[in-house]
Short mmCIF file of C-alpha atoms and ligand atoms in Angstrom, two decimals:
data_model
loop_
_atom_site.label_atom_id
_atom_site.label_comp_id
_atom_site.label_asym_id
_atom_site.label_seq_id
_atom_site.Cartn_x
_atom_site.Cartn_y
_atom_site.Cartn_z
CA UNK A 674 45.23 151.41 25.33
CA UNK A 675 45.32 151.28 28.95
CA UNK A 676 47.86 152.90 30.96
CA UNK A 677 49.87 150.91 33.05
CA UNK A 678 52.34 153.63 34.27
CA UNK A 679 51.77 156.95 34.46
CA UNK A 680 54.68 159.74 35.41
CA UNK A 681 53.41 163.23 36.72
CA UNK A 682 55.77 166.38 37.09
CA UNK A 683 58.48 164.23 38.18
CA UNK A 684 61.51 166.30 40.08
CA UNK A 685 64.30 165.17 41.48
CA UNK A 686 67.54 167.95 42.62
CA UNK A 687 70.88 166.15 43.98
CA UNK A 688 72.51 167.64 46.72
CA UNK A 689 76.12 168.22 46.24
CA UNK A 690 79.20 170.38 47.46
CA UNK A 691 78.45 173.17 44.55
CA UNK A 692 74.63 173.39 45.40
CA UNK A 693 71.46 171.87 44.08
CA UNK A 694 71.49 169.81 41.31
CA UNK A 695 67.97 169.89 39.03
CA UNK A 696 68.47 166.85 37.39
CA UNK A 697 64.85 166.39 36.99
CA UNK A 698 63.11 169.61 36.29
CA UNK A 699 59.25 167.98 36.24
CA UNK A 700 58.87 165.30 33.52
CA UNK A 701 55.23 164.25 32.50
CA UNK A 702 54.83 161.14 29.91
CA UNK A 703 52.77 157.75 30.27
CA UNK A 704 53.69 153.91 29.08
CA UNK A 705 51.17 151.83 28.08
CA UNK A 706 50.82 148.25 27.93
CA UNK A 707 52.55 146.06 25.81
CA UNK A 708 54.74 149.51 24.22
CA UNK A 709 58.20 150.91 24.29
CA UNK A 710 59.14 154.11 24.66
CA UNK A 711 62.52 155.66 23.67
CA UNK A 712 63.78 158.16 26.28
CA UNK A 713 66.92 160.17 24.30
CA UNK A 714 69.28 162.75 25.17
CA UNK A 715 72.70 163.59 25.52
CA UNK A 716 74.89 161.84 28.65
CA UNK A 717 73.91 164.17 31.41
CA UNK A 718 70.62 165.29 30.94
CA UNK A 719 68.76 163.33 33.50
CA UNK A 720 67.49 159.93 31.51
CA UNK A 721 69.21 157.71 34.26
CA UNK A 722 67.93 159.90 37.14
CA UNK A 723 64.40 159.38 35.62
CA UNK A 724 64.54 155.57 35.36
CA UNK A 725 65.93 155.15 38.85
CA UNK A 726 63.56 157.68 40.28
CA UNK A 727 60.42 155.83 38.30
CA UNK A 728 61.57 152.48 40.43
CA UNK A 729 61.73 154.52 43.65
CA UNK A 730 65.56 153.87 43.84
CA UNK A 731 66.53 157.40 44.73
CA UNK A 732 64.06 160.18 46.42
CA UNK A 733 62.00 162.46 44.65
CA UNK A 734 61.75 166.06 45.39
CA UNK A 735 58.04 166.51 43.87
CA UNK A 736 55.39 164.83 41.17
CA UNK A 737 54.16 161.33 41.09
CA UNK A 738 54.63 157.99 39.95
CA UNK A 739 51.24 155.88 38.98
CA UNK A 740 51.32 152.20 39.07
CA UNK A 741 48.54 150.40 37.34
CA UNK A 742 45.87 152.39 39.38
CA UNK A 743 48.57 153.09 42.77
CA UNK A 744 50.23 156.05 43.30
CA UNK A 745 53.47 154.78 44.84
CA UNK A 746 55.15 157.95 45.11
CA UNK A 747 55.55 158.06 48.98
CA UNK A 748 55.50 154.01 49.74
CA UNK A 749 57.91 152.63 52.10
CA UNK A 750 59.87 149.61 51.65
CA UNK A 751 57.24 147.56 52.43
CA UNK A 752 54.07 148.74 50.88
CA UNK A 753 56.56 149.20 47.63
CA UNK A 754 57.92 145.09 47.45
CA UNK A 755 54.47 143.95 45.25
CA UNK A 756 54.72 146.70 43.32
CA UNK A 757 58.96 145.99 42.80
CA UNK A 758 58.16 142.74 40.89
CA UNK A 759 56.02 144.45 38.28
CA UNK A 760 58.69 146.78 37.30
CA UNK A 761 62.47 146.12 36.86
CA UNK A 762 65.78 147.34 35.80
CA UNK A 763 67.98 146.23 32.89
CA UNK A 764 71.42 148.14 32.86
CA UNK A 765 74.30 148.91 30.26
CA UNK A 766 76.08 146.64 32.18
CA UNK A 767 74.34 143.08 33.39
CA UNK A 768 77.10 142.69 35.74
CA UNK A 769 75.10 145.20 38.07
CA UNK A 770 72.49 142.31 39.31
CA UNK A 771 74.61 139.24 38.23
CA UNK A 772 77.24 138.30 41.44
CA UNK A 773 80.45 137.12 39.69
CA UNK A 774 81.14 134.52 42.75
CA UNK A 775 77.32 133.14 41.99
CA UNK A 776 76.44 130.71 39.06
CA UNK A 777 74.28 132.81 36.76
CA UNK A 778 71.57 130.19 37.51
CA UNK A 779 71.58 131.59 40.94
CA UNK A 780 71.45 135.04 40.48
CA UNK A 781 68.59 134.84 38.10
CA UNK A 782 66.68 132.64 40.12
CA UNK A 783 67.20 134.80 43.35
CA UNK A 784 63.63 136.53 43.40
CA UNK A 785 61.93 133.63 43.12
CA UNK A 786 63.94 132.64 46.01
CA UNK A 787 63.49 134.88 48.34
CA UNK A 788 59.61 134.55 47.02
CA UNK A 789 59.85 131.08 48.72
CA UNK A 790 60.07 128.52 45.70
CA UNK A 791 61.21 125.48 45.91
CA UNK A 792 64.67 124.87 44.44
CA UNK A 793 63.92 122.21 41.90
CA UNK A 794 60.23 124.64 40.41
CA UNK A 795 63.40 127.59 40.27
CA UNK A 796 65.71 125.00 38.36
CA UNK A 797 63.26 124.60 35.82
CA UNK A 798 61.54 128.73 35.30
CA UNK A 799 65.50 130.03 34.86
CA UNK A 800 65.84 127.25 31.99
CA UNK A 801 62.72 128.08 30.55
CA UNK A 802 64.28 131.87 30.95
CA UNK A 803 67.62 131.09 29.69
CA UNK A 804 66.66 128.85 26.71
CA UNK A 805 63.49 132.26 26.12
CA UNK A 806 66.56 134.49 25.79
CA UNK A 807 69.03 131.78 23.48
CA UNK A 808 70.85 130.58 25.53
CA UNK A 809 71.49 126.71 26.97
CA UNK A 810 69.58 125.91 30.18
CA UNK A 811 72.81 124.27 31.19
CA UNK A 812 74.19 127.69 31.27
CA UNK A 813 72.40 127.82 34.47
CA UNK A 814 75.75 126.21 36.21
CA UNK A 815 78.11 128.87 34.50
CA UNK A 816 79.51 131.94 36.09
CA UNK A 817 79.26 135.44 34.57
CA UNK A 818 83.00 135.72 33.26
CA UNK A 819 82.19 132.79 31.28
CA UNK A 820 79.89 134.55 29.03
CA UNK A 821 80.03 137.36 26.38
CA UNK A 822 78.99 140.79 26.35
CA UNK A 823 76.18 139.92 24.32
CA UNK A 824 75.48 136.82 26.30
CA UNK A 825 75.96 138.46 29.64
CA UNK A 826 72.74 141.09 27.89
CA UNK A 827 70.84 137.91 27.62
CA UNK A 828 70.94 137.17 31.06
CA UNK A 829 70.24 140.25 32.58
CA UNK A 830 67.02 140.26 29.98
CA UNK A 831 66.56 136.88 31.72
CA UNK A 832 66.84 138.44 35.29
CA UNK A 833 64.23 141.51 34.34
CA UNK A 834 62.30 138.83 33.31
CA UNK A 835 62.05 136.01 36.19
CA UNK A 836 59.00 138.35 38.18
CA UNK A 837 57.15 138.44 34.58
CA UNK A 838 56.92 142.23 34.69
CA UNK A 839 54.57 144.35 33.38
CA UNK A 840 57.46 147.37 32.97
CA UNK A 841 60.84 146.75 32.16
CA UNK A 842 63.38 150.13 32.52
CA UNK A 843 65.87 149.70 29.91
CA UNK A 844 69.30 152.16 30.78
CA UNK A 845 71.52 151.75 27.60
CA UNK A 846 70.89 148.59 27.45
CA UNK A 847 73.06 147.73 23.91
CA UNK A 848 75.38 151.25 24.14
CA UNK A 849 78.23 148.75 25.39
CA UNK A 850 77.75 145.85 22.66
CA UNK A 851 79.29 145.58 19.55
CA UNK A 852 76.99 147.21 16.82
CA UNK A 853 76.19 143.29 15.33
CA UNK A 854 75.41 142.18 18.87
CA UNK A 855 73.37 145.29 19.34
CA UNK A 856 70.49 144.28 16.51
CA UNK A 857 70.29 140.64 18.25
CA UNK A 858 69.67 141.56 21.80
CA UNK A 859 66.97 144.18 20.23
CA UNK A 860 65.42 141.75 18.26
CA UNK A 861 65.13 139.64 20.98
CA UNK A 862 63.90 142.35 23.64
CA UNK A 863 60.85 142.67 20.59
CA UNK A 864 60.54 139.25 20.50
CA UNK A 865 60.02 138.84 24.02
CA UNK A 866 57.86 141.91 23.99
CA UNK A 867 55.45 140.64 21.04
CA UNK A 868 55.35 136.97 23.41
CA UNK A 869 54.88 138.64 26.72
CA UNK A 870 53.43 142.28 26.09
CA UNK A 871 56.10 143.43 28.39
CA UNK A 872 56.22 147.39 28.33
CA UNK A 873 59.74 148.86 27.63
CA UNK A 874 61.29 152.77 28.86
CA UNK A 875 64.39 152.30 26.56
CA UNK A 876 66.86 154.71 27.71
CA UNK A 877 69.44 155.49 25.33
CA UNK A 878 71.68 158.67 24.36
CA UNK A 879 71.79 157.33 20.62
CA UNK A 880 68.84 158.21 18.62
CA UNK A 881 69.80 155.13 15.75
CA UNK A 882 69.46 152.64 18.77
CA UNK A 883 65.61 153.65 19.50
CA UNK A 884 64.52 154.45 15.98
CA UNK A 885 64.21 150.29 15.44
CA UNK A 886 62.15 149.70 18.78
CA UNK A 887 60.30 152.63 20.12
CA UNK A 888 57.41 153.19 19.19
CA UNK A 889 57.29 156.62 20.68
CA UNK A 890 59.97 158.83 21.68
CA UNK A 891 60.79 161.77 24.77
CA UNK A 892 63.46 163.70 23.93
CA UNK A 893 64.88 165.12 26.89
CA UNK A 894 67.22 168.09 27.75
CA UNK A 895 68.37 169.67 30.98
CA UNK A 896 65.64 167.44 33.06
CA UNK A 897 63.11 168.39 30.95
CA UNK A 898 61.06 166.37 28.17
CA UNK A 899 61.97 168.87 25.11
CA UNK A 900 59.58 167.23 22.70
CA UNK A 901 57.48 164.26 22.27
CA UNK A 902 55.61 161.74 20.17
CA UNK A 903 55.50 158.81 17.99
CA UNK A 904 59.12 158.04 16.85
CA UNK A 905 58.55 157.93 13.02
CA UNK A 906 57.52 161.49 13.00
CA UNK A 907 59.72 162.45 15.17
CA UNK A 908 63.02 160.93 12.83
CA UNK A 909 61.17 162.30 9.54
CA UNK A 910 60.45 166.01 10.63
CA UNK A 911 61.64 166.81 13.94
CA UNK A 912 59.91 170.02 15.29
CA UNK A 913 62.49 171.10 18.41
CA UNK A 914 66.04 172.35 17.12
CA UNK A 915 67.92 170.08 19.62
CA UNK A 916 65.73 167.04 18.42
CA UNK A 917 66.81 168.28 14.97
CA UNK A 918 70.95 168.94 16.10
CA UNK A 919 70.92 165.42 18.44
CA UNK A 920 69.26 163.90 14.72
CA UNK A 921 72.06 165.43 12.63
CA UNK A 922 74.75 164.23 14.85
CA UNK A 923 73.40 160.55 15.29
CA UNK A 924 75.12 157.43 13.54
CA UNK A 925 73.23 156.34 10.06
CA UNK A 926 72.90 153.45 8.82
CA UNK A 927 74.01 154.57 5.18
CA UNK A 928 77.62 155.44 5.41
CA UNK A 929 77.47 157.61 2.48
CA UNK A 930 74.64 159.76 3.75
CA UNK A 931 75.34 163.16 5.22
CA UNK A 932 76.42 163.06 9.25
CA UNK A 933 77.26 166.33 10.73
CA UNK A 934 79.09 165.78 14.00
CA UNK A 935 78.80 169.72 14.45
CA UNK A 936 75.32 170.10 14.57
CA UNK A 937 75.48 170.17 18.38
CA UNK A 938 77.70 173.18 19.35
CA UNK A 939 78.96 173.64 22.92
CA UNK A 940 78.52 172.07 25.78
CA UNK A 941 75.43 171.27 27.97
CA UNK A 942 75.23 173.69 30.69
CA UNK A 943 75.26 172.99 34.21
CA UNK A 944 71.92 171.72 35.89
CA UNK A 945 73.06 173.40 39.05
CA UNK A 946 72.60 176.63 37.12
CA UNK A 947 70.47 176.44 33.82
CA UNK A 948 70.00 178.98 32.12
CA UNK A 949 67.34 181.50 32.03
CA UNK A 950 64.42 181.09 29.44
CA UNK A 951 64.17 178.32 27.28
CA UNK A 952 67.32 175.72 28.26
CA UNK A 953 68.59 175.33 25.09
CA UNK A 954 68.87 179.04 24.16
CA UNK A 955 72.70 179.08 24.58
CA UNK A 956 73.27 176.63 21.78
CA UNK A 957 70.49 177.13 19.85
CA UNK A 958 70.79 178.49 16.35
CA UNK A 959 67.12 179.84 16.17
CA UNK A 960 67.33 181.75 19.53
CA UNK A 961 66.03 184.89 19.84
CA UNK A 962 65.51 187.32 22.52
CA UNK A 963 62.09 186.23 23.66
CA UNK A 964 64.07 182.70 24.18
CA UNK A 965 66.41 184.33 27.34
CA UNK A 966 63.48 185.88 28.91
CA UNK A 967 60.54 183.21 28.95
CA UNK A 968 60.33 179.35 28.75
CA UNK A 969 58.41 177.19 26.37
CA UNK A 970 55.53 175.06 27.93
CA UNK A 971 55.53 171.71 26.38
CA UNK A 972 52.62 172.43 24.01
CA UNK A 973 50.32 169.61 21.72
CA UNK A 974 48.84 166.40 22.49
CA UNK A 975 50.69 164.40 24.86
CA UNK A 976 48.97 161.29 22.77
CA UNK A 977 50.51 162.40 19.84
CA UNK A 978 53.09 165.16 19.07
CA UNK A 979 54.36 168.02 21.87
CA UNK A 980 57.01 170.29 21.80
CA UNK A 981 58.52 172.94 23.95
CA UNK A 982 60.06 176.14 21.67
CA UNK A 983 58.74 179.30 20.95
CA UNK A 984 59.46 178.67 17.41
CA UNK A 985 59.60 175.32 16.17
CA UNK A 986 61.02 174.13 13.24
CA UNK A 987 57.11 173.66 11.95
CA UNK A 988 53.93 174.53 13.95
CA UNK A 989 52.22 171.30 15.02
CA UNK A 990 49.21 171.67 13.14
CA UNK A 991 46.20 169.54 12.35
CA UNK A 992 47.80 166.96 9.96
CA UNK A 993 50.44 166.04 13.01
CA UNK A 994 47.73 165.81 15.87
CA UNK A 995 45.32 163.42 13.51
CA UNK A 996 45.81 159.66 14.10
CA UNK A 997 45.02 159.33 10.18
CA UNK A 998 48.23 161.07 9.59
CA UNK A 999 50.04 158.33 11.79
N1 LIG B 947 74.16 160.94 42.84
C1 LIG B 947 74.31 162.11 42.24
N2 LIG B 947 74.70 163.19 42.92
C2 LIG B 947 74.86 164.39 42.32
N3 LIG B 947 74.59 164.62 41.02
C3 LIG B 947 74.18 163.58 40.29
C4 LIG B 947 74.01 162.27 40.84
N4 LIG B 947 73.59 161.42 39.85
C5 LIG B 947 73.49 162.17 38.74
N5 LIG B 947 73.85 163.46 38.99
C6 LIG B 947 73.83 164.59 38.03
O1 LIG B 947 72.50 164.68 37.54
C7 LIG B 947 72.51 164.99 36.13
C8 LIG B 947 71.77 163.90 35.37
O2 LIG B 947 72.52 162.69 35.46
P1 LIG B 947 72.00 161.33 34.82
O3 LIG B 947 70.60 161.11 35.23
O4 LIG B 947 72.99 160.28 35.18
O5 LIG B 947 72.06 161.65 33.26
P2 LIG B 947 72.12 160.67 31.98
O6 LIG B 947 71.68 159.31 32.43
O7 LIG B 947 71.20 161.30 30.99
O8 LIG B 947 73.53 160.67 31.50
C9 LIG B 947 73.97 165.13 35.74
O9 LIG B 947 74.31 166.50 35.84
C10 LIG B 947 74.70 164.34 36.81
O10 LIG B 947 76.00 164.84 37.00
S1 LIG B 948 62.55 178.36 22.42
FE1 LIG B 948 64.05 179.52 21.25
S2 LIG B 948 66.05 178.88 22.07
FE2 LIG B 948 64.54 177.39 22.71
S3 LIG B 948 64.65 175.80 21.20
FE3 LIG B 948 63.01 177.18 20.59
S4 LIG B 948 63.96 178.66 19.20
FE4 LIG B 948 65.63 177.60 20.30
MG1 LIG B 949 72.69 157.45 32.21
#
């Protein structure tokens, strides 16, 4: 599979009042054409910061980004604007790049715009786009109040859309939709995905969300990618205690199965201060006292499984690594 974007020790610190921030502590992982990756962690831990920092939307302090075969880590504005179409933004909430004063018609049709088309060639791509996504072309001449949460989802999957991207980032892009709204706009994000090949980062802090489209997941804590590989796996036999504790605490589908909101205990620590060792050693129930003193390289196959602990829930052996096991 060829790699269309490819993320290298990635760092980016914030800083604030209280001192340096490490929001991203050096993330490696690589999207490929036509797949979706699931980027999960708890509300804090640096997913956002990652997506904004892969569309060069806030500075980096270190690493780089890979574009197709362009490093566009230090680009300026200008150099960056062919590179901008092939990679945009979809947000928990649409109203972000929709203008409430502008029909949605407008807003959607904005790139293409300020690309120079003619109006009546625009007219016709955002129906194409809105009746792609389910929705009237006529809805063109509506404003954004006039449309559901679901609906408003649709157009900002139009919007990411109008540039035919290569890479769409994905930030919670369902967390604020009812749960029956949720499986539509998914559905349709595959759907547009198996038509396109469109390749999806699909940010979320709920693990249930991603199981249905990723096809491979990062789990991230504290900045850092914790473990990593191809989602199935991952939700049968997690091998990094917090992928295990985020697993236990998720939503199911079956309300009679187990769910044990305690399996995550405390509170994430402060990026401004993490602590020493491995990240996770102050809520982890495995710790031990090599854990304070030394932190775990993320080990394994970055094409298959990887984990960073000193001792994992299982050892990733052969049977994980081989593709026959897949
Ligand atoms: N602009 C900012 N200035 C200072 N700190 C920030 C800023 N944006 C995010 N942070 C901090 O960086 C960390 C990661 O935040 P974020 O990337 O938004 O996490 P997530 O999306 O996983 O919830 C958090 O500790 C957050 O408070
Ligand atoms: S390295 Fe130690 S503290 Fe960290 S996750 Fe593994 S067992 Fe837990
Ligand atoms: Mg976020």
């Amino acid at each position: 599979m060829k790699s269309l974007l490819q993320v290298e020790n990635l760092q980016v610190s914030y800083p604030t009042q209280d001192g340096r921030v490490f929001a991203l502590a050096g993330v490696d992982f690589t999207l490929h054409a036509g797949e979706t990756v699931g980027l999960v962690g708890e509300s804090g831990c640096g997913k956002s910061t990652l997506g904004k920092a892969v569309m060069r939307l806030i500075p980096t302090t270190g690493g780089r980004i890979i574009l197709g075969e362009r490093d566009i880590t230090q680009l300026g504005r200008k150099a960056l604007l062919p590179h901008r179409a092939a990679m945009q933004m979809m947000f928990q909430d649409p109203n972000g790049s929709l203008n409430p004063r502008q029909s949605v018609g407008k807003s959607i049709g904005r790139p293409l715009e300020v690309a120079g088309w003619k109006a009546a060639a625009i007219r016709q791509r955002v129906g194409e786009l809105l009746e792609q996504v389910g929705l009237p072309a006529a809805a063109a001449a509506r404003y954004p109040h006039e449309f559901s949460g679901g609906q408003r989802q649709r157009i900002g999957i139009a919007r990411a859309l109008i540039l035919e991207p290569q890479v769409i980032i994905c930030d919670e892009p369902v967390s604020a939709l009812d749960v029956s709204v949720r499986a539509q706009v998914i559905n349709l994000m595959r759907d547009i995905q198996q038509r396109t090949g469109v390749a999806y980062l699909f940010i979320s802090h709920d693990l249930s969300v991603v199981e249905y489209i990723a096809d491979r997941l990062l789990v991230m804590y504290l900045g850092r990618i914790v473990e990593s590989g191809p989602t199935r796996q991952i939700w049968d036999r997690p091998a990094h205690p917090y992928t295990f504790a985020l697993l236990a605490a998720a939503p199911v589908a079956d309300p009679r199965a187990p769910r044990n909101e305690n399996a995550l205990s405390g509170e994430l620590p402060s990026p401004i201060n993490p602590p020493s060792g491995c990240p996770f050693h102050t809520r982890c129930p495995h710790a031990q006292a090599r854990c304070r003193a030394e932190r775990p390289a993320l080990r394994g196959n970055p094409g298959q499984r990887q984990v960073a602990c000193h001792f994992p829930l299982f050892e990733l052996g052969a049977r994980e690594l081989s593709p026959l096991a897949l």
